[in-house]
Coordinates of C-alpha atoms and ligand atoms in Angstrom, one line a residue:
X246 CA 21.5 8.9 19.5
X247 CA 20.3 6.1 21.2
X248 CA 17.1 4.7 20.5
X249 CA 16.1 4.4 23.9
X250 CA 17.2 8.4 24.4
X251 CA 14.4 9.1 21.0
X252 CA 12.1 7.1 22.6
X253 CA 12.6 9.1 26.0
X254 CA 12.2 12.5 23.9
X255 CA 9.4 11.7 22.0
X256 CA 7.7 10.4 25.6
X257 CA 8.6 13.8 27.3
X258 CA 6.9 15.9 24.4
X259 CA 3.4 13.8 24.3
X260 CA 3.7 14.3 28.1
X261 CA 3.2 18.2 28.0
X262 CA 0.2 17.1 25.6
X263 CA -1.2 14.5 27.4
X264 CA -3.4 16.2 30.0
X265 CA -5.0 18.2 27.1
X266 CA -5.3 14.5 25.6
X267 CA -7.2 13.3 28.6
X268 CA -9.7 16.1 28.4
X269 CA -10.2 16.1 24.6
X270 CA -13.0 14.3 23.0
X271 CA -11.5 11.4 21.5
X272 CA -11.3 11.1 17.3
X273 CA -14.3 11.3 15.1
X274 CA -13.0 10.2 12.2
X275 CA -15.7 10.4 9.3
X276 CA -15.4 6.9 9.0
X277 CA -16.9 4.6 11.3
X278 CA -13.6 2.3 11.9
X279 CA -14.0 0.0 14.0
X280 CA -18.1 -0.6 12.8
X281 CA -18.7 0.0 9.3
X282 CA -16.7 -2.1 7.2
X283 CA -14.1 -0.9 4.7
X284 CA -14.0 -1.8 1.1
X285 CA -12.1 -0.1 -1.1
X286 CA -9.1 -0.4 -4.1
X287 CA -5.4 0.6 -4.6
X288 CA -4.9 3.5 -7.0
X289 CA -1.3 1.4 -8.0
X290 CA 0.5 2.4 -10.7
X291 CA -0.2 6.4 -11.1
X292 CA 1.8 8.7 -9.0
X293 CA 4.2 6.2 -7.7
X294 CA 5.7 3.4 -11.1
X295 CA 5.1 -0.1 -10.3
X296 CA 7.9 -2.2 -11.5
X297 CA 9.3 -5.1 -8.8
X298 CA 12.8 -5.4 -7.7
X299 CA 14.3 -8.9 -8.0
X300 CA 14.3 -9.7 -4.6
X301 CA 12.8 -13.3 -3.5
X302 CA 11.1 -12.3 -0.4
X303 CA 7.6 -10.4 0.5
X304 CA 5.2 -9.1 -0.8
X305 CA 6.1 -7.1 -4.5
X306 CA 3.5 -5.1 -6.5
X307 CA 2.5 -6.0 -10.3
X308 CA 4.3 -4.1 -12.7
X309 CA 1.1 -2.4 -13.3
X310 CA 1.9 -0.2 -16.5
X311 CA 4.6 -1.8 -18.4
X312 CA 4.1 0.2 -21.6
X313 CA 5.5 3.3 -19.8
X314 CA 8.9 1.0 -19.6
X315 CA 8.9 -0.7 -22.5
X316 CA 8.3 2.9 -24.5
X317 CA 12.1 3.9 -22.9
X318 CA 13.7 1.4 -24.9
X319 CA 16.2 1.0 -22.1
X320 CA 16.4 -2.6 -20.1
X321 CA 18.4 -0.4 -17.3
X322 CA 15.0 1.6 -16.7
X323 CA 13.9 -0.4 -13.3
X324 CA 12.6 2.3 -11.3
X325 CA 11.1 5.5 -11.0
X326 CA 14.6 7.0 -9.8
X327 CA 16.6 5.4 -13.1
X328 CA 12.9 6.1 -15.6
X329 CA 14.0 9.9 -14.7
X330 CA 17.9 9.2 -14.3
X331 CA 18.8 7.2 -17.8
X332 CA 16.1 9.4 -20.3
X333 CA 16.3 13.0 -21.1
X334 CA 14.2 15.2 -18.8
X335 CA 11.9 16.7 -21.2
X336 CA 11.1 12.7 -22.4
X337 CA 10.8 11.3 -19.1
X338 CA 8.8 14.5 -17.9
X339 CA 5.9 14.1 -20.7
X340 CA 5.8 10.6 -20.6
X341 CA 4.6 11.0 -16.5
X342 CA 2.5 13.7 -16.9
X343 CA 0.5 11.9 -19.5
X344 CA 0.2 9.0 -17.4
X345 CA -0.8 11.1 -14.5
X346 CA -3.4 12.7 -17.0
X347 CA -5.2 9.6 -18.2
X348 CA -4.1 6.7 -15.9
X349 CA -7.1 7.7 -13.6
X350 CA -9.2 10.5 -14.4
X351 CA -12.7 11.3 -11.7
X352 CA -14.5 8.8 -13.7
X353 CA -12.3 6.2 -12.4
X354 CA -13.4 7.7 -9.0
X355 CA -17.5 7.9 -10.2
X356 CA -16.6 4.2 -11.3
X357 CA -15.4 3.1 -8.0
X358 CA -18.4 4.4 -5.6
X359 CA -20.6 3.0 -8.0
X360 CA -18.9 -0.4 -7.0
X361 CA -20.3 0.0 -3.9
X362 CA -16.5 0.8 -2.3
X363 CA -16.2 3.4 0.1
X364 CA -12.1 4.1 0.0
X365 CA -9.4 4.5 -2.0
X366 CA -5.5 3.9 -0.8
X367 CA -3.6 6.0 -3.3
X368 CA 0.3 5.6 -3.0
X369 CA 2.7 8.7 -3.5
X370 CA 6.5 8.7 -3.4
X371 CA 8.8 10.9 -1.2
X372 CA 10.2 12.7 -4.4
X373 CA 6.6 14.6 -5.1
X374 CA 7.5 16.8 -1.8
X375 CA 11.3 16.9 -2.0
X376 CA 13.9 15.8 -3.9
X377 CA 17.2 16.1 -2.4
X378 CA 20.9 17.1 -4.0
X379 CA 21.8 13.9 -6.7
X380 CA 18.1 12.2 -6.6
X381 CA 17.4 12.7 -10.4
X382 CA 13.0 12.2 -9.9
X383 CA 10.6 14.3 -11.6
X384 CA 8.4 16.5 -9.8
X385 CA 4.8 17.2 -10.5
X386 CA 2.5 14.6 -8.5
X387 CA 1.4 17.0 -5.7
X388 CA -2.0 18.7 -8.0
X389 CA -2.7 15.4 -9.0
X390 CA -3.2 14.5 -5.3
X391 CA -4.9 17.7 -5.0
X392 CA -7.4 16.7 -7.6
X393 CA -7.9 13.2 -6.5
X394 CA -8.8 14.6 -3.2
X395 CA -11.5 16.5 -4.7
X396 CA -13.0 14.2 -6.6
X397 CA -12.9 11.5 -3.7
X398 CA -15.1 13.7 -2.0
X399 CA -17.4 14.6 -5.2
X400 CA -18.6 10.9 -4.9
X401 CA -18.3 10.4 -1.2
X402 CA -15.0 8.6 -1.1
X403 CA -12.3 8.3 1.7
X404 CA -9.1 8.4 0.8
X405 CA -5.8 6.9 2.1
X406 CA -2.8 9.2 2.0
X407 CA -0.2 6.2 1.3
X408 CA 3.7 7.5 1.8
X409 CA 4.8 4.4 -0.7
X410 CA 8.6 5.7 -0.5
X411 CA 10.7 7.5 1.4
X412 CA 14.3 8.6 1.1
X413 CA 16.8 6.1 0.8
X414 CA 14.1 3.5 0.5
X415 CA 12.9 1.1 3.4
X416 CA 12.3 -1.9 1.7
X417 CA 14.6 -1.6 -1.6
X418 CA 11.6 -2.4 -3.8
X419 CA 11.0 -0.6 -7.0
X420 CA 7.9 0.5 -5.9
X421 CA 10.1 2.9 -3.3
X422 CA 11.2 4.9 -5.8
X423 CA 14.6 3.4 -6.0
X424 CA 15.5 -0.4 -6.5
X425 CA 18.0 -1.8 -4.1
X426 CA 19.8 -5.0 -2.9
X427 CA 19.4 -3.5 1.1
X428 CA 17.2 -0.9 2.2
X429 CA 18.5 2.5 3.4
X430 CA 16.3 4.8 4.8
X431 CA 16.5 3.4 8.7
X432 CA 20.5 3.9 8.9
X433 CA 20.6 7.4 8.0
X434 CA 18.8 10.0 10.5
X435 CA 18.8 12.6 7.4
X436 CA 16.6 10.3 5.6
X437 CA 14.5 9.7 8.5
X438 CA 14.1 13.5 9.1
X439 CA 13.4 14.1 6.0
X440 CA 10.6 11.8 5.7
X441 CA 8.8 13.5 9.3
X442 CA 9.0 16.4 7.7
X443 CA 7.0 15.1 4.7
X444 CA 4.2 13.4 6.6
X445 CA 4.1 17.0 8.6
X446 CA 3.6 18.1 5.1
X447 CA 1.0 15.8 3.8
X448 CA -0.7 16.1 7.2
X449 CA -0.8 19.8 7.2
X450 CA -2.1 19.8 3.4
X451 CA -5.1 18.0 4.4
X452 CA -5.6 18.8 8.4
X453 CA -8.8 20.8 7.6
X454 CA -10.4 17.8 4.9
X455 CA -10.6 14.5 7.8
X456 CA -13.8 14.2 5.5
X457 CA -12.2 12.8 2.5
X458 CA -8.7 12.4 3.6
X459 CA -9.7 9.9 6.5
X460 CA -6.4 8.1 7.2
X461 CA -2.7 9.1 6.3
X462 CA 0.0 6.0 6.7
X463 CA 3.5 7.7 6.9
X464 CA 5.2 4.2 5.4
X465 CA 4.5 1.3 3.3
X466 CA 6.1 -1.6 3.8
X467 CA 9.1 -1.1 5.5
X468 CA 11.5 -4.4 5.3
X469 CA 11.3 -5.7 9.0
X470 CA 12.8 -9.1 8.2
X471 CA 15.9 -7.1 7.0
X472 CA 16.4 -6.1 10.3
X473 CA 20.1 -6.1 11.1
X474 CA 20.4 -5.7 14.7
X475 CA 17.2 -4.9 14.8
X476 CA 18.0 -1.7 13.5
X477 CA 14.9 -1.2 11.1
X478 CA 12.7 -1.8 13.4
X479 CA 13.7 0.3 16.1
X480 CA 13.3 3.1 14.0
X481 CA 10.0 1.9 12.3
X482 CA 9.0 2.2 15.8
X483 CA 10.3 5.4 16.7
X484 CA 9.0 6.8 13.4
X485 CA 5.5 5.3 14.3
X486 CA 5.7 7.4 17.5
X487 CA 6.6 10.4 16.0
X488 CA 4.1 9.9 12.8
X489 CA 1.8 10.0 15.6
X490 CA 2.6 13.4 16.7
X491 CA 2.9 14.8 13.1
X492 CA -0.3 13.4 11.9
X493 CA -2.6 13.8 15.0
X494 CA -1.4 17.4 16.2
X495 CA -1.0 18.4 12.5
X496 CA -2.4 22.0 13.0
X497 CA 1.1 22.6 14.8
X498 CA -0.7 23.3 18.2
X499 CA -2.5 21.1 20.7
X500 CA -5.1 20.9 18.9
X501 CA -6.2 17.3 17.6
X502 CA -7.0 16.3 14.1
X503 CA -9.2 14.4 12.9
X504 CA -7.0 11.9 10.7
X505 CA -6.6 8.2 11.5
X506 CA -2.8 7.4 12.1
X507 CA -2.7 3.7 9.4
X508 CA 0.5 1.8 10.7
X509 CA 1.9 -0.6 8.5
X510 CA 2.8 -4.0 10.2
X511 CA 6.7 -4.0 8.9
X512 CA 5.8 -7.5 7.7
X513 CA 6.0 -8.7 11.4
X514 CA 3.0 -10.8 12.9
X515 CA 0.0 -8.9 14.8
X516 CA 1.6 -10.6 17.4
X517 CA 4.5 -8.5 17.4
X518 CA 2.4 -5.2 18.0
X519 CA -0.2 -6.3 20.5
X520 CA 0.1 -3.4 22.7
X521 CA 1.7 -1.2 20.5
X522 CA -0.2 2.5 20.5
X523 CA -2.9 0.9 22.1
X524 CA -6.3 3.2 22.3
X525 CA -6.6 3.5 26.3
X526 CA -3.3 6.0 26.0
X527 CA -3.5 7.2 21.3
X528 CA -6.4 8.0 19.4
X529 CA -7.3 6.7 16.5
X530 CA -4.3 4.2 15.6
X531 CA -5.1 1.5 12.7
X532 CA -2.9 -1.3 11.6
X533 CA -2.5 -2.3 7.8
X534 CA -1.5 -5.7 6.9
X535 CA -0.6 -7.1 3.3
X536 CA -1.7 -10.7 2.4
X537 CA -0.6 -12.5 -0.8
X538 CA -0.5 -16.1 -1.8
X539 CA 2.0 -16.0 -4.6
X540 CA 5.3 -14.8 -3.5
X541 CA 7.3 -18.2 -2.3
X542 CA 7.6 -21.2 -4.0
X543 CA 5.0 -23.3 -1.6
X544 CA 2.2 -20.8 -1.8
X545 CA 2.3 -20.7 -5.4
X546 CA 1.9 -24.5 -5.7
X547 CA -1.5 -24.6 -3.8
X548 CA -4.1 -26.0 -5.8
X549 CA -7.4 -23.5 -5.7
X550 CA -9.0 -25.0 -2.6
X551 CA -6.1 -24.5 -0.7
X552 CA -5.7 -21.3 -2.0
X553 CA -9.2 -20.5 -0.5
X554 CA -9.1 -22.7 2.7
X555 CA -5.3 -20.6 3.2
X556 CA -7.7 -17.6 2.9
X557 CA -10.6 -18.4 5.2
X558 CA -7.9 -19.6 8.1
X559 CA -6.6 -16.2 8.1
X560 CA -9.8 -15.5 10.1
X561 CA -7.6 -16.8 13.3
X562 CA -4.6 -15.0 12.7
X563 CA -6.5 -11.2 12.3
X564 CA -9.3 -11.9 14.8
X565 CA -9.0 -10.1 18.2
X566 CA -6.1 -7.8 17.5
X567 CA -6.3 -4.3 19.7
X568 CA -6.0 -1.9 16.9
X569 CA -8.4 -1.4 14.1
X570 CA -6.7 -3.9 11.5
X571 CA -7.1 -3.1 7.6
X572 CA -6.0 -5.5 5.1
X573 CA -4.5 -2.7 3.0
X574 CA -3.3 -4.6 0.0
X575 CA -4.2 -8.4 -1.3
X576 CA -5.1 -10.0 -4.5
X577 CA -7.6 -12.4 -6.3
X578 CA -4.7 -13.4 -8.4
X579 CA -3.0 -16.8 -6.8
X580 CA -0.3 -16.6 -8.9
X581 CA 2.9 -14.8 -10.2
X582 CA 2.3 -15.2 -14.0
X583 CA 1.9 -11.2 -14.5
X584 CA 3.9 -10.0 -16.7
X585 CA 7.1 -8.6 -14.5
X586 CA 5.5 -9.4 -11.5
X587 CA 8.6 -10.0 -10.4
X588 CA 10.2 -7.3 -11.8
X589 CA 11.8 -6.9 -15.8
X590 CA 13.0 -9.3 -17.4
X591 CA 12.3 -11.6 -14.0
X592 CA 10.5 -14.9 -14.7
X593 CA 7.5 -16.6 -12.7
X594 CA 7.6 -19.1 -9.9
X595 CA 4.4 -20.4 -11.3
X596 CA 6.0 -21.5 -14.9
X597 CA 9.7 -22.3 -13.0
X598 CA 11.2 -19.4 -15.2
X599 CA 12.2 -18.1 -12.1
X600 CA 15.7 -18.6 -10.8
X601 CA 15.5 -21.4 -8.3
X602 CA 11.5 -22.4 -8.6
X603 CA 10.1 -25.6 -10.1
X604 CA 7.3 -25.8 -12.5
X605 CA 3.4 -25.8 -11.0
X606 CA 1.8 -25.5 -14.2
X607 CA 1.8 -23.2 -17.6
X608 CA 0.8 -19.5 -17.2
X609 CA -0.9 -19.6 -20.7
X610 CA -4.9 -18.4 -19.4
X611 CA -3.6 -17.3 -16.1
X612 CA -2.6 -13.4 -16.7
X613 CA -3.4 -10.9 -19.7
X614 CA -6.7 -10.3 -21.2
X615 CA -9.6 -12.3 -19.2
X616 CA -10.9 -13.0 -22.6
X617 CA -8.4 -15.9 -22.4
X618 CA -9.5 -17.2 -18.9
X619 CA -12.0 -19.9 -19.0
X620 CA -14.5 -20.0 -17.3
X621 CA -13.9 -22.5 -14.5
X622 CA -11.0 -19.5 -13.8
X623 CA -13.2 -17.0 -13.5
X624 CA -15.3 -19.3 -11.0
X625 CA -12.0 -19.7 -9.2
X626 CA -11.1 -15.9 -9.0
X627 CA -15.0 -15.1 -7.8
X628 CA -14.4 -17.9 -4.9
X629 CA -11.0 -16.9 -4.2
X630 CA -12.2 -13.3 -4.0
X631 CA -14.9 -14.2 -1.7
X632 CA -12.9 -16.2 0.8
X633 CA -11.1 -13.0 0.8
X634 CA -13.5 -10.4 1.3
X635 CA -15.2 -12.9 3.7
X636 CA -12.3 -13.4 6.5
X637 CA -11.4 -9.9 5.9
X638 CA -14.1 -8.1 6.9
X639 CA -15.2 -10.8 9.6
X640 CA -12.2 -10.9 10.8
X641 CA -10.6 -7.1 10.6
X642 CA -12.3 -3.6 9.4
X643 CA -12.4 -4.9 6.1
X644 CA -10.0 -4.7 2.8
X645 CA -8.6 -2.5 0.1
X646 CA -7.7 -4.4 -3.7
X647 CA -4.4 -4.3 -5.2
X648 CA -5.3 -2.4 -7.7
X649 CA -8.2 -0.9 -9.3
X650 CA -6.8 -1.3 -12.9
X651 CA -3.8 -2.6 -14.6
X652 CA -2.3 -2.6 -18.3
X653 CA -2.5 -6.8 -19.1
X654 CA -2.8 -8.6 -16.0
X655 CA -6.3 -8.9 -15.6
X656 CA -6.4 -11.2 -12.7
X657 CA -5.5 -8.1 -10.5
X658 CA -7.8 -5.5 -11.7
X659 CA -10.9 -5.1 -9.8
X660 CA -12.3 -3.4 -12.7
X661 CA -12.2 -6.0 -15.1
X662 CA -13.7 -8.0 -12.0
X663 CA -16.2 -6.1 -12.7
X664 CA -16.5 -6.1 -15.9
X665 CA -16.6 -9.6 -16.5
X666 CA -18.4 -10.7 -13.5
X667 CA -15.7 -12.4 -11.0
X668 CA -16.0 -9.3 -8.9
X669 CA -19.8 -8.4 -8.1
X670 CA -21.2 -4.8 -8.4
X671 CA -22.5 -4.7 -5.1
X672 CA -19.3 -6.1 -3.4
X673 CA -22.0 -7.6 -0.6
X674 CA -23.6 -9.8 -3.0
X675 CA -21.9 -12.9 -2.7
X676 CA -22.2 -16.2 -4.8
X677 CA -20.2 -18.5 -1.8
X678 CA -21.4 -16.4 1.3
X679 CA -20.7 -20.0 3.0
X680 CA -17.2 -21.0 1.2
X681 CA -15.2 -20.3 5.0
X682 CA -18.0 -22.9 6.3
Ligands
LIG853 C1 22.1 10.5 4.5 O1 21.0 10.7 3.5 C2 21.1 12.0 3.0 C3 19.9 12.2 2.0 O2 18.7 12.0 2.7 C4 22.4 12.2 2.2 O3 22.5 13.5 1.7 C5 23.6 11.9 3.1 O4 24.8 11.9 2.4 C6 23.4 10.5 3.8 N1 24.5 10.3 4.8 C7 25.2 9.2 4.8 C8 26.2 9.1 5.9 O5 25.1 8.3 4.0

């Protein structure tokens, strides 16, 4: 099928909607987007692995709990698809669900309202809804969302239903499930089908609860520079019009929900999707942009003021876009010293142990326990945070951590922000209110 022909059906089917659209009330989300500012953390690492494929582009996630890995004893254990692939069943089985038991438990959510946050993004893979003929994943995430659900609301949370990966992967990250040299997912229409029906699913689940399941984002992070033809992005759109359907009219009639539709940008430039489900014709659209300073070789040679300046000046480039814009993942860490950042057995850019980079500096006090950072560090982190969570929430609806907690990379944990004072408790009271200028 043409994309022009899916486009066409997809227009036809919101047209027998859209005179009941006209005459509905427009979304109440039980957020105030748009006026009260967002602030909240990645639940990374728990129902999706986090280990980073090798590829030196974007925007990779820390490998957040390398013990899991390193316990397989197997350097070919990458990924959540080869973690359940290259161990026995029974091992691979009670090795997740005792991560999913104690990885984050409801104090971690009591913990995180008391931080004076008010969301949580929590990613999920494809495989905890379906898992197709040859995909080897272990099931067994879906309760656990259940119960975080719950517990978000026991302390007044709003969660972020995050589809992190969908079949055949759209970004070829190990954080999709499945590490690959060239995403998948967009040239196969099975795939794609597969994954509407999930966010049908995942919208359905939670159609009644818009109270604590405030926004569901049907993709993260699908590769748009690896757009062949522009072949991925053709479909990202088509999916975003269709995720709009699913997600919006998720009680399978006309009625509305009450769910925020949370868009990510496909690593293109606001630009790119000025006018793209703009509110005068869809309801309660949000954009979610990813903003790190580490991953290419120039960024991760700033020195720490221009670290911060490259924060504030983001102010220009989120200002005045037409959706509500969330900076759903970012870091105070300005380098790539974790620990298989990169992925395993992947060097840094930072130390030039990475194929192709040249030295900044030594990673020694950089990553790990924060009991080795000194203390002009921690000043740096507190600045660089506030830069952040300045421009952010100035500039867009505000910002959501990557991640609430992590094994030995300390730099990325909001919680040992917290605990040793580079992170504030009250996340408005700020040491630099006037670092931007
Ligand atoms: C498309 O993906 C599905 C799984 O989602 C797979 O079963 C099928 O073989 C794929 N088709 C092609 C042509 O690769």
């Amino acid at each position: 099928m043409s994309s022009t022909w899916r486009r066409a059906a997809v227009f036809s089917l919101f047209s027998l909607l859209a005179h009941r659209v006209v005459s509905d009330t427009a979304i109440s989300p039980s957020f105030s987007y748009g006026t009260e500012t967002v602030r909240g953390v990645n639940l990374g690492g728990w129902l999706v692995l986090e280990v980073r494929g090798s590829l030196d582009r974007c925007r990779p996630h820390p490998w957040i709990t390398p013990s899991l890995f390193d316990n397989t004893g197997n350097d070919n254990i990458v990924d959540e698809w080869t973690f359940a692939e290259l161990q026995d069943t029974a091992t691979a089985t009670s090795a997740l669900q005792n991560h999913w038991n104690s990885w984050i438990t409801e104090q971690d959510f009591a913990d995180i309202a008391a931080a004076g946050l008010n969301h949580v993004r929590l990613p999920i893979g494809y495989w905890a809804f379906d898992v197709g003929p040859g995909e080897p994943y272990i099931q067994g995430q879906v309760p656990y969302l259940q119960n975080a659900v719950g517990w978000a609301g026991n302390y007044g949370l709003k969660v972020i239903v995050d589809l992190h990966g969908v079949p055949g992967s759209q970004n070829g990250f190990d954080n999709s499930g499945q590490r690959m040299n060239y995403p998948e997912w967009q040239s196969n229409s099975t795939n794609v089908q597969r994954t509407d029906a999930i966010v049908k699913t995942i919208a359905s689940m939670f159609a009644n609860n818009p109270q604590v399941v405030s926004i569901i984002e049907p993709i993260n992070e699908p590769a748009g520079y690896d757009n062949n033809g522009n072949q991925m992005l053709d479909v990202v759109q088509q999916y975003y019009y269709d995720s709009y359907g699913n997600i919006r009219y998720s009680f399978g009639t006309s009625e509305e929900s009450n769910t925020v539709v949370l868009l990510h940008d496909a690593f293109q430039s606001l630009s790119y999707w000025s006018g793209f489900e703009t509110p005068s014709n869809w309801q309660g659209v949000a954009m979610d942009t990813h903003i790190y300073q580490m991953f290419s070789d120039s960024e991760v040679a700033y020195s720490d003021s221009q670290h911060i300046s490259a924060a504030c000046n983001y102010a220009s480039t989120l200002s005045g876009f037409d959706l509500w814009l969330i900076v759903g993942e970012w870091s105070p860490a300005a380098t790539d010293c974790a620990t298989y950042l990169n992925g395993r057995g992947i060097g840094a850019r930072y130390d030039g142990s990475y194929a192709g980079s040249s030295y900044v500096g030594s990673c020694d006090g950089l990553t790990g326990s924060a009991s080795t950072f000194s203390s002009s560090y921690q000043t740096f982190l507190r600045q660089f945070w506030e830069a952040q969570t300045i421009t952010f929430e100035n500039n867009a609806q505000g910002w959501i951590q990557w991640t609430w907690k992590t094994e030995s990379a300390d730099e990325w944990s909001y919680q040992a922000g917290l605990a040793n004072g580079w992170i504030p408790q009250n996340p408005t009271d700020l040491l630099y209110p006037n670092i931007c200028g």
